[in-house]
Amino acid sequence: FPAIQAAPSFGSSFPYVLNQTKENEAAEANDTAATLGCLIPCAIDQDPYFRLTRDIAHKLVPKHHPLLGKPSLIHSKFFPPLQGAQGKMSSSDANSAIFLTDTPEDIERKIKVHAFSGGRETKVLQKELGADLEMDVSYQWLRFFLEDDKELERIGKEYGSGTGEFWSTGKVKGKLVEVLKELVGEHQERRKGISEDVVREWMSERCIL
């Protein structure tokens, strides 16, 4: 598996995609592709594979590669499943995530029933202590999907202190439901315009430069 993870780090894995050529130009194209740098966005759990790749990269590229073949990484934030950090998103568990094929009713049910709450056990404690924002899945998801940074900041302050409009888990979950319904709905509308011809064109092997 580490070898499979490492292979896309090297442009030479995609000679035709990165530099359109005819067969007799393949060697030149492969050399050009082999000297390209690679930037990989990934979660922290993938880091060991690419650290290993960086250790051996210089052996797999031409000597004149500007970075000695070493890929660079951007570590993305962890995106928690609905059950919280201890759970895991899985296609075999329909309640672990929101899918792009979910109906508005599915989205609302999943968030209200299955999204792990960082709120307190009682209203009194919630008003007194506020929510644990790091544990609350609905708030964590809003950090990814809510476009308005000022509104997100307000929600965090109010929910974290148990005050204002978003003092409770129910209010925060309601906001997330609203945001996800709009996001998924827009995606589903755009998806209706995708034909088999469009899919074949995008999936065909071709130069993308």
Coordinates of C-alpha atoms in Angstrom, one line a residue:
F1 CA 0.0 0.0 0.0
P2 CA 2.8 2.6 0.7
A3 CA 4.0 2.1 -2.9
I4 CA 0.5 2.8 -4.2
Q5 CA 0.2 5.9 -2.1
A6 CA 3.6 7.1 -3.3
A7 CA 3.2 6.6 -7.0
P8 CA 1.0 9.7 -7.7
S9 CA 3.7 11.9 -6.1
F10 CA 5.8 11.6 -9.2
G11 CA 4.8 13.2 -12.5
S12 CA 6.4 10.3 -14.4
S13 CA 3.3 8.3 -13.4
F14 CA 1.2 10.4 -15.8
P15 CA 3.3 11.1 -18.9
Y16 CA 0.4 11.7 -21.2
V17 CA -1.9 13.5 -18.8
L18 CA 0.8 16.1 -17.9
N19 CA 2.3 16.5 -21.4
Q20 CA 0.3 15.5 -24.5
T21 CA 2.6 13.5 -26.8
K22 CA 2.6 11.0 -29.5
E23 CA 4.2 7.6 -28.8
N24 CA 7.6 8.5 -30.3
E25 CA 7.7 11.5 -28.0
A26 CA 6.9 9.5 -24.8
A27 CA 10.5 9.4 -23.5
E28 CA 10.8 13.2 -23.7
A29 CA 7.4 13.7 -22.2
N30 CA 8.2 11.3 -19.4
D31 CA 11.4 13.3 -18.6
T32 CA 9.5 16.5 -18.5
A33 CA 6.8 15.1 -16.2
A34 CA 9.4 13.5 -14.0
T35 CA 10.8 16.9 -13.0
L36 CA 7.5 18.4 -11.9
G37 CA 7.0 19.1 -8.2
C38 CA 4.0 17.7 -6.3
L39 CA 1.8 19.3 -3.7
I40 CA -0.4 16.9 -1.8
P41 CA -3.4 17.9 0.4
C42 CA -4.0 15.2 2.9
A43 CA -5.2 14.4 6.4
I44 CA -2.6 13.8 9.2
D45 CA -3.2 10.0 9.1
Q46 CA -1.7 9.9 5.6
D47 CA 1.5 11.7 6.7
P48 CA 3.6 8.5 7.4
Y49 CA 3.3 7.3 3.8
F50 CA 4.5 10.6 2.3
R51 CA 7.3 10.9 4.8
L52 CA 8.5 7.5 3.6
T53 CA 8.1 8.8 0.0
R54 CA 10.2 11.8 0.8
D55 CA 13.0 9.6 2.2
I56 CA 13.3 7.6 -1.0
A57 CA 12.2 10.1 -3.6
H58 CA 15.7 11.1 -4.8
K59 CA 16.2 7.6 -6.0
L60 CA 13.1 7.7 -8.3
V61 CA 13.6 10.9 -10.2
P62 CA 16.2 12.4 -12.6
K63 CA 19.2 14.0 -10.8
H64 CA 18.3 17.4 -12.1
H65 CA 14.8 17.4 -10.4
P66 CA 14.7 20.8 -8.5
L67 CA 13.2 19.2 -5.3
L68 CA 15.0 15.9 -5.6
G69 CA 11.5 14.4 -6.1
K70 CA 10.3 15.2 -2.6
P71 CA 6.5 15.9 -2.5
S72 CA 5.2 18.7 -0.3
L73 CA 2.2 18.3 1.9
I74 CA -0.7 20.5 3.1
H75 CA -2.2 18.9 6.2
S76 CA -6.0 19.5 6.2
K77 CA -8.1 19.8 9.3
F78 CA -9.7 16.6 10.6
F79 CA -13.4 16.3 9.5
P80 CA -15.2 14.4 12.2
P81 CA -18.0 11.8 11.5
L82 CA -21.4 12.5 13.0
Q83 CA -20.7 10.3 16.0
G84 CA -17.7 12.4 17.0
A85 CA -13.9 12.0 16.9
Q86 CA -14.1 8.4 18.1
G87 CA -16.3 7.3 15.2
K88 CA -15.5 6.8 11.6
M89 CA -17.3 7.8 8.4
S90 CA -18.3 4.8 6.4
S91 CA -20.5 4.1 3.4
S92 CA -21.7 1.0 5.3
D93 CA -23.1 3.2 8.0
A94 CA -25.6 5.6 6.6
N95 CA -25.8 7.6 9.8
S96 CA -22.1 8.3 10.1
A97 CA -22.1 11.1 7.4
I98 CA -24.2 13.3 5.2
F99 CA -24.2 12.0 1.6
L100 CA -24.7 14.1 -1.5
T101 CA -27.7 11.9 -2.4
D102 CA -29.4 12.5 0.9
T103 CA -32.9 14.1 0.9
P104 CA -33.6 17.2 3.0
E105 CA -35.5 14.9 5.4
D106 CA -32.4 12.6 5.7
I107 CA -30.2 15.5 6.5
E108 CA -32.4 16.9 9.2
R109 CA -32.9 13.5 10.8
K110 CA -29.2 12.6 10.8
I111 CA -28.1 15.9 12.3
K112 CA -30.7 16.1 14.9
V113 CA -30.5 12.4 16.0
H114 CA -26.9 11.4 15.3
A115 CA -24.7 14.5 15.5
F116 CA -22.6 14.2 18.7
S117 CA -23.3 17.1 21.0
G118 CA -20.8 19.1 23.1
G119 CA -23.7 20.6 25.0
R120 CA -24.3 20.1 28.7
E121 CA -26.7 17.6 30.2
T122 CA -29.2 20.2 31.5
K123 CA -30.3 23.7 30.5
V124 CA -28.9 25.0 33.8
L125 CA -25.5 23.6 33.2
Q126 CA -25.5 24.8 29.5
K127 CA -26.4 28.3 30.6
E128 CA -23.7 28.2 33.3
L129 CA -20.8 26.4 31.5
G130 CA -21.6 26.6 27.8
A131 CA -20.8 23.9 25.2
D132 CA -17.5 22.1 24.5
L133 CA -17.0 23.4 21.0
E134 CA -14.1 21.0 20.3
M135 CA -16.4 18.0 21.0
D136 CA -19.5 19.3 19.3
V137 CA -19.8 17.9 15.8
S138 CA -22.4 20.4 14.6
Y139 CA -20.2 23.4 15.4
Q140 CA -17.1 21.6 13.9
W141 CA -19.0 21.1 10.7
L142 CA -20.1 24.7 10.6
R143 CA -16.5 25.6 10.7
F144 CA -16.2 23.9 7.3
F145 CA -19.5 24.8 5.6
L146 CA -20.6 28.2 7.0
E147 CA -19.3 30.9 4.6
D148 CA -19.9 33.8 7.0
D149 CA -17.0 34.0 9.3
K150 CA -18.6 36.7 11.5
E151 CA -21.7 34.5 12.0
L152 CA -19.5 31.5 12.8
E153 CA -17.7 33.6 15.4
R154 CA -21.0 34.7 17.0
I155 CA -22.3 31.1 17.1
G156 CA -19.1 30.0 18.7
K157 CA -19.2 32.7 21.4
E158 CA -22.9 32.2 22.2
Y159 CA -22.8 28.4 22.2
G160 CA -19.6 28.2 24.1
S161 CA -21.0 30.5 26.8
G162 CA -24.6 29.3 26.8
T163 CA -25.9 32.8 25.9
G164 CA -27.7 34.5 23.0
E165 CA -29.6 33.0 20.1
F166 CA -27.4 30.0 19.7
W167 CA -27.1 29.0 23.4
S168 CA -28.3 25.5 22.9
T169 CA -27.4 22.4 20.9
G170 CA -30.8 22.4 19.2
K171 CA -30.2 25.9 17.8
V172 CA -26.7 25.0 16.5
K173 CA -28.0 21.8 14.9
G174 CA -30.8 23.8 13.3
K175 CA -28.3 26.1 11.7
L176 CA -26.2 23.3 10.4
V177 CA -29.3 21.6 8.9
E178 CA -30.1 24.8 7.1
V179 CA -26.6 25.2 5.7
L180 CA -26.4 21.6 4.6
K181 CA -29.8 21.5 2.9
E182 CA -28.8 24.4 0.8
L183 CA -25.4 23.0 0.0
V184 CA -26.5 19.5 -0.9
G185 CA -29.6 20.8 -2.8
E186 CA -27.4 23.0 -5.0
H187 CA -25.1 20.1 -5.7
Q188 CA -28.0 17.8 -6.6
E189 CA -29.4 20.4 -9.0
R190 CA -26.1 20.8 -10.8
R191 CA -25.7 17.0 -10.9
K192 CA -28.9 16.7 -12.9
G193 CA -27.1 18.4 -15.8
I194 CA -24.3 15.9 -15.9
S195 CA -24.8 13.5 -18.9
E196 CA -22.9 10.2 -19.7
D197 CA -21.1 12.1 -22.4
V198 CA -19.8 14.6 -19.8
V199 CA -18.6 11.8 -17.6
R200 CA -16.8 10.0 -20.4
E201 CA -15.1 13.2 -21.4
W202 CA -13.8 13.9 -17.8
M203 CA -12.8 10.3 -17.3
S204 CA -10.9 10.0 -20.5
E205 CA -7.1 9.9 -20.5
R206 CA -6.0 13.3 -21.9
C207 CA -3.6 16.1 -21.4
I208 CA -4.8 18.6 -18.8
L209 CA -2.1 21.2 -19.3

